[in-house]
mmCIF file with all atom_site columns, C-alpha atoms in Angstrom:
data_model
loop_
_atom_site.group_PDB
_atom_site.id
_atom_site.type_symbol
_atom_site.label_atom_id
_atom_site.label_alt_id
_atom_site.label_comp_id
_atom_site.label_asym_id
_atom_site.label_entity_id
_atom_site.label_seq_id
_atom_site.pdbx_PDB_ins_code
_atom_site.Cartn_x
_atom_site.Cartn_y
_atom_site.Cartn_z
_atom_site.occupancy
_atom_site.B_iso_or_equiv
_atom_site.pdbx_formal_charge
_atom_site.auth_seq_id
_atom_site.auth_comp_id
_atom_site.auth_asym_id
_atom_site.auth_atom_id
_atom_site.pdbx_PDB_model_num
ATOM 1   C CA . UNK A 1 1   ? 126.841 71.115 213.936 1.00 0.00 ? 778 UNK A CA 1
ATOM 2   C CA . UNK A 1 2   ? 128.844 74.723 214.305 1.00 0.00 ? 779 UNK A CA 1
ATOM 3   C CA . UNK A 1 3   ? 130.534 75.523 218.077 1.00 0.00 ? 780 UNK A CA 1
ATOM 4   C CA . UNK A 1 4   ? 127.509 78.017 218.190 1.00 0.00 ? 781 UNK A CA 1
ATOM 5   C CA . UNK A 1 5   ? 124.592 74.983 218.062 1.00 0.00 ? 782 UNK A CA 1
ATOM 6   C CA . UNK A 1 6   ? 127.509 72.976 220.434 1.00 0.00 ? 783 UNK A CA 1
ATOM 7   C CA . UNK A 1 7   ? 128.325 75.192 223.151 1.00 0.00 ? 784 UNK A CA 1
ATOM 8   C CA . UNK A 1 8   ? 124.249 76.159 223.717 1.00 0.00 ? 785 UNK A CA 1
ATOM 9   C CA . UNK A 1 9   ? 123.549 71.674 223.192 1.00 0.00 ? 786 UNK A CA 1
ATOM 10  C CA . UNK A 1 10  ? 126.256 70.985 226.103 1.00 0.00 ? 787 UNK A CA 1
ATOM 11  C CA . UNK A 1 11  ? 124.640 69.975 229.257 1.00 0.00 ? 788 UNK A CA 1
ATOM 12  C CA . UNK A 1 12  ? 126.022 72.734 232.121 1.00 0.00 ? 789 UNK A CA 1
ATOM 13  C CA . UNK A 1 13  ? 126.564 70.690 235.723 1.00 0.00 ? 790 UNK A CA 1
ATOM 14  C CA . UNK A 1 14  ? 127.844 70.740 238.946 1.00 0.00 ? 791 UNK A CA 1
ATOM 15  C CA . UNK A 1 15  ? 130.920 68.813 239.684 1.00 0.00 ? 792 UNK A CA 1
ATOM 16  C CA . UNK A 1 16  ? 132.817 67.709 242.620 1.00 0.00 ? 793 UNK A CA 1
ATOM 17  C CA . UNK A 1 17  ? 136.465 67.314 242.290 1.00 0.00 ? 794 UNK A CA 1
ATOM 18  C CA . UNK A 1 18  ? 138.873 66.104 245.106 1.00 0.00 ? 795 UNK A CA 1
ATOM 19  C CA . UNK A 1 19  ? 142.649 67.050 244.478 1.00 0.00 ? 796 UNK A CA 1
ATOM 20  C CA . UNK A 1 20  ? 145.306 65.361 246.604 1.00 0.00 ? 797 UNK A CA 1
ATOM 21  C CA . UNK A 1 21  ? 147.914 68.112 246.828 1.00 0.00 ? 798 UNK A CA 1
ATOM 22  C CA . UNK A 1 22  ? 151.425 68.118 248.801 1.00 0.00 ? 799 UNK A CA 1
ATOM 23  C CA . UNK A 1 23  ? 151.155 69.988 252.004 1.00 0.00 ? 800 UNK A CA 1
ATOM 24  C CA . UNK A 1 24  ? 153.123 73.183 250.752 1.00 0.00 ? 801 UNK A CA 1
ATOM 25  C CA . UNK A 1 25  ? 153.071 76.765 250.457 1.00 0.00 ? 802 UNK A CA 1
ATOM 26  C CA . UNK A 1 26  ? 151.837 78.108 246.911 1.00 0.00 ? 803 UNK A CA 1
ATOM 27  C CA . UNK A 1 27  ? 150.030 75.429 246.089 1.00 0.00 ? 804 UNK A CA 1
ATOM 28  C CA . UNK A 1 28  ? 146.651 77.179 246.479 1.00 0.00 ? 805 UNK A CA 1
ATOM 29  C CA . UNK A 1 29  ? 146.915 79.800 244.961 1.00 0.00 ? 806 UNK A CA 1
ATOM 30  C CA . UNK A 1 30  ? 148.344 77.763 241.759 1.00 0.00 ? 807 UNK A CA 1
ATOM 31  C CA . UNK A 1 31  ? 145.397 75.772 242.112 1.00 0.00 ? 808 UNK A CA 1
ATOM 32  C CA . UNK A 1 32  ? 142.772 78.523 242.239 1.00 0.00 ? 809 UNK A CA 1
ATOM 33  C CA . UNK A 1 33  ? 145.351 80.454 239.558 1.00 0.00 ? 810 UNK A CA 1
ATOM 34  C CA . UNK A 1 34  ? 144.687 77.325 237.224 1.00 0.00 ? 811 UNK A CA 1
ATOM 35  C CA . UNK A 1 35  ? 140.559 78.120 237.799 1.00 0.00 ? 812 UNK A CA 1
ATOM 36  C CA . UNK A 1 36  ? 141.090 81.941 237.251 1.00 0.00 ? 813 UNK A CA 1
ATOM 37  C CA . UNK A 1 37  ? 143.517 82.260 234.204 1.00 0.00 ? 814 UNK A CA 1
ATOM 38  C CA . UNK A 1 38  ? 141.435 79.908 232.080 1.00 0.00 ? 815 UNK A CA 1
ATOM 39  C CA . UNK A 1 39  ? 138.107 81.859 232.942 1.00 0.00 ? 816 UNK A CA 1
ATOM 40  C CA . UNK A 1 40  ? 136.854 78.617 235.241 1.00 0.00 ? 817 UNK A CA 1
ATOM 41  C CA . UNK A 1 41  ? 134.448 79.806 238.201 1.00 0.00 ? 818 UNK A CA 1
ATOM 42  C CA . UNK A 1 42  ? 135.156 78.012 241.779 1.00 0.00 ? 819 UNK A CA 1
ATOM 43  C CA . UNK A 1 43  ? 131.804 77.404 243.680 1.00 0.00 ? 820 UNK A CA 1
ATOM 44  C CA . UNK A 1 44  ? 133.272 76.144 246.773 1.00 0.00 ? 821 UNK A CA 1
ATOM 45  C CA . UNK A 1 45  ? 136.515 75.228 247.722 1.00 0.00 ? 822 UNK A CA 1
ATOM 46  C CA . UNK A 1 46  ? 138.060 73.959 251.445 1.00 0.00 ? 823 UNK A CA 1
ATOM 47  C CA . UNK A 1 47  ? 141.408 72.305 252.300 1.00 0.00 ? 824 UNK A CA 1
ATOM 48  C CA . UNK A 1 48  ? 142.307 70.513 255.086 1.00 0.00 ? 825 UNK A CA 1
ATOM 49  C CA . UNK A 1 49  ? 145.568 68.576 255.612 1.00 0.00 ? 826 UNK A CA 1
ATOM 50  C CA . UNK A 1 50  ? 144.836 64.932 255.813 1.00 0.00 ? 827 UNK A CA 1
ATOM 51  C CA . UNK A 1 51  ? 145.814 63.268 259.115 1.00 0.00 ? 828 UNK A CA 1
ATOM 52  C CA . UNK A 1 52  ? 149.522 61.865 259.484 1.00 0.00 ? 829 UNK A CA 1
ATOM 53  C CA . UNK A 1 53  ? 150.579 62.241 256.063 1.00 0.00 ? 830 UNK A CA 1
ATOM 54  C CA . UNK A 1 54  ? 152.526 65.265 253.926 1.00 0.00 ? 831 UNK A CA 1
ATOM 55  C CA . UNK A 1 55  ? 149.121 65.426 251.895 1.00 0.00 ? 832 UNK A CA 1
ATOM 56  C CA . UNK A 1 56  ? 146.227 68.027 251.678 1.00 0.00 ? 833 UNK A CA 1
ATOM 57  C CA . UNK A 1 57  ? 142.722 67.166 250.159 1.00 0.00 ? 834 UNK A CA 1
ATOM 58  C CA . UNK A 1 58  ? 141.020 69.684 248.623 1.00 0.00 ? 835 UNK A CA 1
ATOM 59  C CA . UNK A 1 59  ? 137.404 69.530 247.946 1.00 0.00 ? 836 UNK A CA 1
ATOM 60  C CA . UNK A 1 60  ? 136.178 72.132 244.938 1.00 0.00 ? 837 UNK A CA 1
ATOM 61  C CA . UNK A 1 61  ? 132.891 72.316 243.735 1.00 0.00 ? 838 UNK A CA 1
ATOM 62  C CA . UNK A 1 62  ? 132.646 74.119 239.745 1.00 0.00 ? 839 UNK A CA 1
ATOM 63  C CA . UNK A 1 63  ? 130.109 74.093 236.805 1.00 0.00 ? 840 UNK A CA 1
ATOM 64  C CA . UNK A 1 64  ? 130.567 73.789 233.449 1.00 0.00 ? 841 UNK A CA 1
ATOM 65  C CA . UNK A 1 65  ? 129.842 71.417 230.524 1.00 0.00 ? 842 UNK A CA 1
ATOM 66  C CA . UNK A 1 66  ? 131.498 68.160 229.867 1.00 0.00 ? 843 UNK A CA 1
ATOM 67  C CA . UNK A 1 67  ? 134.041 69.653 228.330 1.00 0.00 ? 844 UNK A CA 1
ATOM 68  C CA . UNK A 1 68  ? 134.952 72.072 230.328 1.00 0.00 ? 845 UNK A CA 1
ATOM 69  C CA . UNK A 1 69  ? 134.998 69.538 233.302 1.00 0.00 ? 846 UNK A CA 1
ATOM 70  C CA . UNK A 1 70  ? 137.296 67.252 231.362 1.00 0.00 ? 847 UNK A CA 1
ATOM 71  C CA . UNK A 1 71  ? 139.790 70.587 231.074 1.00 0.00 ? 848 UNK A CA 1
ATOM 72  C CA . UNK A 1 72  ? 139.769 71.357 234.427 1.00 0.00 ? 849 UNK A CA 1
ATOM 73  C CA . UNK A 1 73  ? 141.084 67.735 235.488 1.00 0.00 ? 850 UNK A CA 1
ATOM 74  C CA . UNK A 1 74  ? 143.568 67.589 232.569 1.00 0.00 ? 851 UNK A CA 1
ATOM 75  C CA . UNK A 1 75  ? 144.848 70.881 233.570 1.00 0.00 ? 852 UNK A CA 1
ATOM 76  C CA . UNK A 1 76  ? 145.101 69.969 237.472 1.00 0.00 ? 853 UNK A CA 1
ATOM 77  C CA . UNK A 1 77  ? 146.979 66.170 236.975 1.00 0.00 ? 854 UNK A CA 1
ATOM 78  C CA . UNK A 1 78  ? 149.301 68.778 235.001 1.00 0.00 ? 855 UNK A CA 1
ATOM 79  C CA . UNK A 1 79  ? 150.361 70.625 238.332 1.00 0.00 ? 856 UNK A CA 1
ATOM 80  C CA . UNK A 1 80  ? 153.868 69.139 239.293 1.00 0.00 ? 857 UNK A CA 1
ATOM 81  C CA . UNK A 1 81  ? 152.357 69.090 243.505 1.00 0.00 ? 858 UNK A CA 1
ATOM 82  C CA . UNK A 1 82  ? 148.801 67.411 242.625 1.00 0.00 ? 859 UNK A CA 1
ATOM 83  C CA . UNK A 1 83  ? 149.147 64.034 243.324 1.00 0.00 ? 860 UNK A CA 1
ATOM 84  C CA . UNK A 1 84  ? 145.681 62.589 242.625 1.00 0.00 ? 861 UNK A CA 1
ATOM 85  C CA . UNK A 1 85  ? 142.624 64.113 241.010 1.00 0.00 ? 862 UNK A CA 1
ATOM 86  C CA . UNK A 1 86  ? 139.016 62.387 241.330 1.00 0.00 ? 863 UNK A CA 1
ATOM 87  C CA . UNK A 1 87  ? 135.736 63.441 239.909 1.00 0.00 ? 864 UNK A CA 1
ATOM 88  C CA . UNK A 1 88  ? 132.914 62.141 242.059 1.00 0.00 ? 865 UNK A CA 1
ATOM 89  C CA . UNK A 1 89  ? 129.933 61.281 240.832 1.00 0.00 ? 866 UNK A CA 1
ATOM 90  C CA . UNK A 1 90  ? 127.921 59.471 243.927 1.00 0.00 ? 867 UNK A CA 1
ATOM 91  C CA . UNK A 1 91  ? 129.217 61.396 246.745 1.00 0.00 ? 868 UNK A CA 1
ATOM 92  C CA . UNK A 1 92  ? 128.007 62.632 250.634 1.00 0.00 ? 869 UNK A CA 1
ATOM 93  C CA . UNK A 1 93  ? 128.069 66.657 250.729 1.00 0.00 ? 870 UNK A CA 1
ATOM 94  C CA . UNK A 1 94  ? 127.987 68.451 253.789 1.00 0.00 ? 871 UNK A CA 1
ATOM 95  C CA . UNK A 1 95  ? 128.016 72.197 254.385 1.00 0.00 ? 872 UNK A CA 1
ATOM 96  C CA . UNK A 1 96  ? 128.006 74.073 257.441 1.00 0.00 ? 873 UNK A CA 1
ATOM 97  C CA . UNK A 1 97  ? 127.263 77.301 258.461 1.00 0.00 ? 874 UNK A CA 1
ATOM 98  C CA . UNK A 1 98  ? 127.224 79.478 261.452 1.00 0.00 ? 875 UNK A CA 1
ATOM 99  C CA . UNK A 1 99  ? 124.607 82.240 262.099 1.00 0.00 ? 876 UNK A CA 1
ATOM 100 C CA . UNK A 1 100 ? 125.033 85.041 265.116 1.00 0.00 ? 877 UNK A CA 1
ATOM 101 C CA . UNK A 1 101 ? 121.884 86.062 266.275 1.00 0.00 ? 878 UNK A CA 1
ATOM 102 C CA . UNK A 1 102 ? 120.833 88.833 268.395 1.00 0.00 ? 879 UNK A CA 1
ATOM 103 C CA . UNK A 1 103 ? 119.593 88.004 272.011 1.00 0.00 ? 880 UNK A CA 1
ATOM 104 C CA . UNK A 1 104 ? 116.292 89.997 272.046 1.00 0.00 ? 881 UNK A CA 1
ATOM 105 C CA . UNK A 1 105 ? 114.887 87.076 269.542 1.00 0.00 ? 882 UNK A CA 1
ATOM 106 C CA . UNK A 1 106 ? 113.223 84.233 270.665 1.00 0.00 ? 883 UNK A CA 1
ATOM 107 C CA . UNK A 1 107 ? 115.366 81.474 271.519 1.00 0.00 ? 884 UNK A CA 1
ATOM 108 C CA . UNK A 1 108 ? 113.334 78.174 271.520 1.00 0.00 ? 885 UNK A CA 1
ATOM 109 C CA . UNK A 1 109 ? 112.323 78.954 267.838 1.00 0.00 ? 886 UNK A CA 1
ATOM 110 C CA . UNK A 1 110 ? 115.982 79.637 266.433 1.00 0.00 ? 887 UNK A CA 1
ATOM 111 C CA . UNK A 1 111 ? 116.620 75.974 268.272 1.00 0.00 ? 888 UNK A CA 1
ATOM 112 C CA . UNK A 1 112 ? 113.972 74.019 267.206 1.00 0.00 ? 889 UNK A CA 1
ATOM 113 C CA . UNK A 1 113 ? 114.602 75.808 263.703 1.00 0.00 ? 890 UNK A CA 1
ATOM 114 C CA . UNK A 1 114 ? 118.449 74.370 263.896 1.00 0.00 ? 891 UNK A CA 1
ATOM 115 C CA . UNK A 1 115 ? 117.985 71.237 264.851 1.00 0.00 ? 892 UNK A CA 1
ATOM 116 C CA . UNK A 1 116 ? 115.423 70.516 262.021 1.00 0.00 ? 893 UNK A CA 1
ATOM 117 C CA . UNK A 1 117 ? 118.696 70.966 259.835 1.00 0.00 ? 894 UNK A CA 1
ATOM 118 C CA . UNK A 1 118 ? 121.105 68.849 262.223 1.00 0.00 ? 895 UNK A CA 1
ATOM 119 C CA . UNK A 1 119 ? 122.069 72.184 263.711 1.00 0.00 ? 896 UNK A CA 1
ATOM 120 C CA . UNK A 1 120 ? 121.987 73.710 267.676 1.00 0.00 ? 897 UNK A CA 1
ATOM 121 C CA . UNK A 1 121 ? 123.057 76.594 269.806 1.00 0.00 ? 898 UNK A CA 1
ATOM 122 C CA . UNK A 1 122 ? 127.078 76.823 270.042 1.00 0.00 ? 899 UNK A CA 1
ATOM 123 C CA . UNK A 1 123 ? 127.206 79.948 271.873 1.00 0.00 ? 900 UNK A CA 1
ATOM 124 C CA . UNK A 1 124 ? 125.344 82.569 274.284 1.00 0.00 ? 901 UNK A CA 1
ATOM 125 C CA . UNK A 1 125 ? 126.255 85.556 275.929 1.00 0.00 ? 902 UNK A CA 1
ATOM 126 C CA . UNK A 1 126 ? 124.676 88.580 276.934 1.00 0.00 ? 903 UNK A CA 1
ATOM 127 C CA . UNK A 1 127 ? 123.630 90.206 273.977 1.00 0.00 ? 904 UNK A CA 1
ATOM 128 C CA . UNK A 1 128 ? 124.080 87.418 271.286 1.00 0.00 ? 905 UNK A CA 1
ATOM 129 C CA . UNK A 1 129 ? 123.489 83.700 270.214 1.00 0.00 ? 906 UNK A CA 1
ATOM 130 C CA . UNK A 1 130 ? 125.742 81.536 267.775 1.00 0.00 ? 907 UNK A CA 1
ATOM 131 C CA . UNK A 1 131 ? 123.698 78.451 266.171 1.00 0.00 ? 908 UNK A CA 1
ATOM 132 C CA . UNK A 1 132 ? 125.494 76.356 263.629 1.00 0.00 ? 909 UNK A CA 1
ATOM 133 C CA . UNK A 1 133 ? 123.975 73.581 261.110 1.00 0.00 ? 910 UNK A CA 1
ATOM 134 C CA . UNK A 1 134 ? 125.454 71.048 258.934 1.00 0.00 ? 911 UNK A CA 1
ATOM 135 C CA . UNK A 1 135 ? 123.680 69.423 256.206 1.00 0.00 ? 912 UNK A CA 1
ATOM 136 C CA . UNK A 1 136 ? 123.541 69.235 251.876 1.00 0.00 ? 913 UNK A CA 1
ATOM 137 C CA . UNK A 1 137 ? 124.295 72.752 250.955 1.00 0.00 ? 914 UNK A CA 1
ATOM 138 C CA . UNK A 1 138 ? 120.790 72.576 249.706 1.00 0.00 ? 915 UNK A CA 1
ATOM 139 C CA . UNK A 1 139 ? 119.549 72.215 252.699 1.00 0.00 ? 916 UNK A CA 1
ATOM 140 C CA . UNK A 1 140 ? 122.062 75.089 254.095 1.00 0.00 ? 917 UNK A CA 1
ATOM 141 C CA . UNK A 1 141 ? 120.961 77.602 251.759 1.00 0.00 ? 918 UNK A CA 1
ATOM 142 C CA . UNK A 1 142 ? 117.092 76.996 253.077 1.00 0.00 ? 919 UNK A CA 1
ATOM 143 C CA . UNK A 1 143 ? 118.351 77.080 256.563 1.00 0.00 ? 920 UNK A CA 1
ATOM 144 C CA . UNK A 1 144 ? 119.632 80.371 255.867 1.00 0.00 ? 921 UNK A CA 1
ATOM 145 C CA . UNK A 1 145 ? 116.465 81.645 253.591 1.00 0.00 ? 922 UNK A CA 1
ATOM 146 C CA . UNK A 1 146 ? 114.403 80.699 256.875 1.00 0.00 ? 923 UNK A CA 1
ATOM 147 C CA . UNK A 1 147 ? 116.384 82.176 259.501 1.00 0.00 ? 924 UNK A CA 1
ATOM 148 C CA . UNK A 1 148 ? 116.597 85.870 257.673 1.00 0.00 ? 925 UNK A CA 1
ATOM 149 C CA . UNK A 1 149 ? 113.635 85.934 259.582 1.00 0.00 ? 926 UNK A CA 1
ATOM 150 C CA . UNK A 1 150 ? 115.574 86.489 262.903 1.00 0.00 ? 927 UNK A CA 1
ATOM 151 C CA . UNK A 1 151 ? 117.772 88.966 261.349 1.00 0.00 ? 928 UNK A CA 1
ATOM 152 C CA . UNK A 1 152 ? 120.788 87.530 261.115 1.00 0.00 ? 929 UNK A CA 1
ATOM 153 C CA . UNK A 1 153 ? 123.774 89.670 262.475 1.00 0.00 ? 930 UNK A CA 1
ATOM 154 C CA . UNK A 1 154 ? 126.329 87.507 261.082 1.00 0.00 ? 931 UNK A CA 1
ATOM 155 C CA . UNK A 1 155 ? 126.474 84.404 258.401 1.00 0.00 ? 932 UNK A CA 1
ATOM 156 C CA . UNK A 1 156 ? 129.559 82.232 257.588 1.00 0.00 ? 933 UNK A CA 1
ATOM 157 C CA . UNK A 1 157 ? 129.248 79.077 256.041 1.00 0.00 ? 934 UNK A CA 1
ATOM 158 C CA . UNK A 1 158 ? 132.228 76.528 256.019 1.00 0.00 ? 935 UNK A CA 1
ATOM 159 C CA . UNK A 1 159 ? 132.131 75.909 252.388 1.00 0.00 ? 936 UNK A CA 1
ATOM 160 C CA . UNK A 1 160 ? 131.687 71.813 250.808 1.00 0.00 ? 937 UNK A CA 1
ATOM 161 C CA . UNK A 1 161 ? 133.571 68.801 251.964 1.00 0.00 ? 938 UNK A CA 1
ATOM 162 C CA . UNK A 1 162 ? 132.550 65.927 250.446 1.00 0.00 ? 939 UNK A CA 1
ATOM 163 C CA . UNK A 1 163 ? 133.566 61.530 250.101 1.00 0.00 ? 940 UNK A CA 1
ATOM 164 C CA . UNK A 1 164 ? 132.417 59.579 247.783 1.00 0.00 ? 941 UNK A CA 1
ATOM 165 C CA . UNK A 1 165 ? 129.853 56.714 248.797 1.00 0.00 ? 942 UNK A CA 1
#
C-alpha cells in the first residue's frame, strides 16, 4: 500500500489529551506553538492550575489519525515543563457556555429551555438576561442551535474539561 491509499485508509478521530504542565509563564504558548508549527489543529483547549500544587492541567481536544495522535504525545513528553501526558479514552466531558439574551424575549421559555441542558438564569437586569448551561459539548452545540431562536446577543462557551472515568 502507497502513503496515498494510507493516509485516505487512516481512521480520523477525536482525542482528548490531558498535559500536566509546571505552573509557568511560556508554557502555553510552547504548547499551542508545538500544535501550530507541525500543522496540528487545537479543537478546544482550557488550563486551570490544579489546587495546592506548582502544576497546571491542561485539557486539549484535536483530531487526526492514529498517527498523527501518536505525534502529538511524542512531541509534548518532549517539552522540558510537561510533566505527564495522558490520552483518554473513557472520559466525562463537560462544556459550558453562556448566552446574553435580550429582555424583551420571553423568559419562562429561555429557562425551561436551560434547564433541559443542566443550565439556568445567572443574571438579569433591565434590558438583558445571562443563562448559562453545562453539559457534553454535544449537547452544548444543540443548546446553542435551539436558542438562536431568541437571538442571541452574546455567546461564549468555556471550552472542554474533561477526567477520565
Amino acid at each position: 500500500m502507497n502513503n496515498f491509499n494510507h493516509y485516505y485508509d487512516s481512521e480520523i478521530s477525536r482525542q482528548v489529551i490531558s498535559v500536566i504542565v509546571l505552573n509557568e509563564h511560556n508554557v502555553l504558548s510552547r504548547i499551542v506553538g508545538l500544535f501550530s508549527a507541525r500543522g496540528y489543529n487545537i479543537d478546544s483547549l482550557t488550563v486551570a492550575p490544579i489546587t495546592e500544587s506548582q502544576y497546571s492541567r491542561m485539557t486539549i481536544v484535536t483530531t487526526g489519525d492514529k498517527r498523527v495522535i501518536d505525534q502529538i504525545v511524542k512531541q509534548l513528553n518532549k517539552l522540558i515543563p510537561v510533566l505527564r501526558v495522558n490520552e483518554h479514552k473513557n472520559v466525562i466531558e463537560k462544556d459550558t457556555v453562556l448566552m446574553k439574551f435580550s429582555i424583551d424575549n420571553n423568559l419562562s421559555d429561555i429557562d425551561v429551555i436551560a434547564r433541559a441542558y443542566h443550565g439556568s438564569i445567572q443574571n438579569v437586569t433591565d434590558d438583558s438576561i445571562i443563562v448559562s448551561a453545562t453539559d457534553s459539548s454535544a449537547r452544548i452545540m444543540n443548546f446553542i442551535k435551539v436558542m438562536q431562536k431568541f437571538n442571541p446577543l452574546e455567546v461564549v462557551r468555556s471550552g472542554i474539561v474533561a477526567m477520565e472515568r
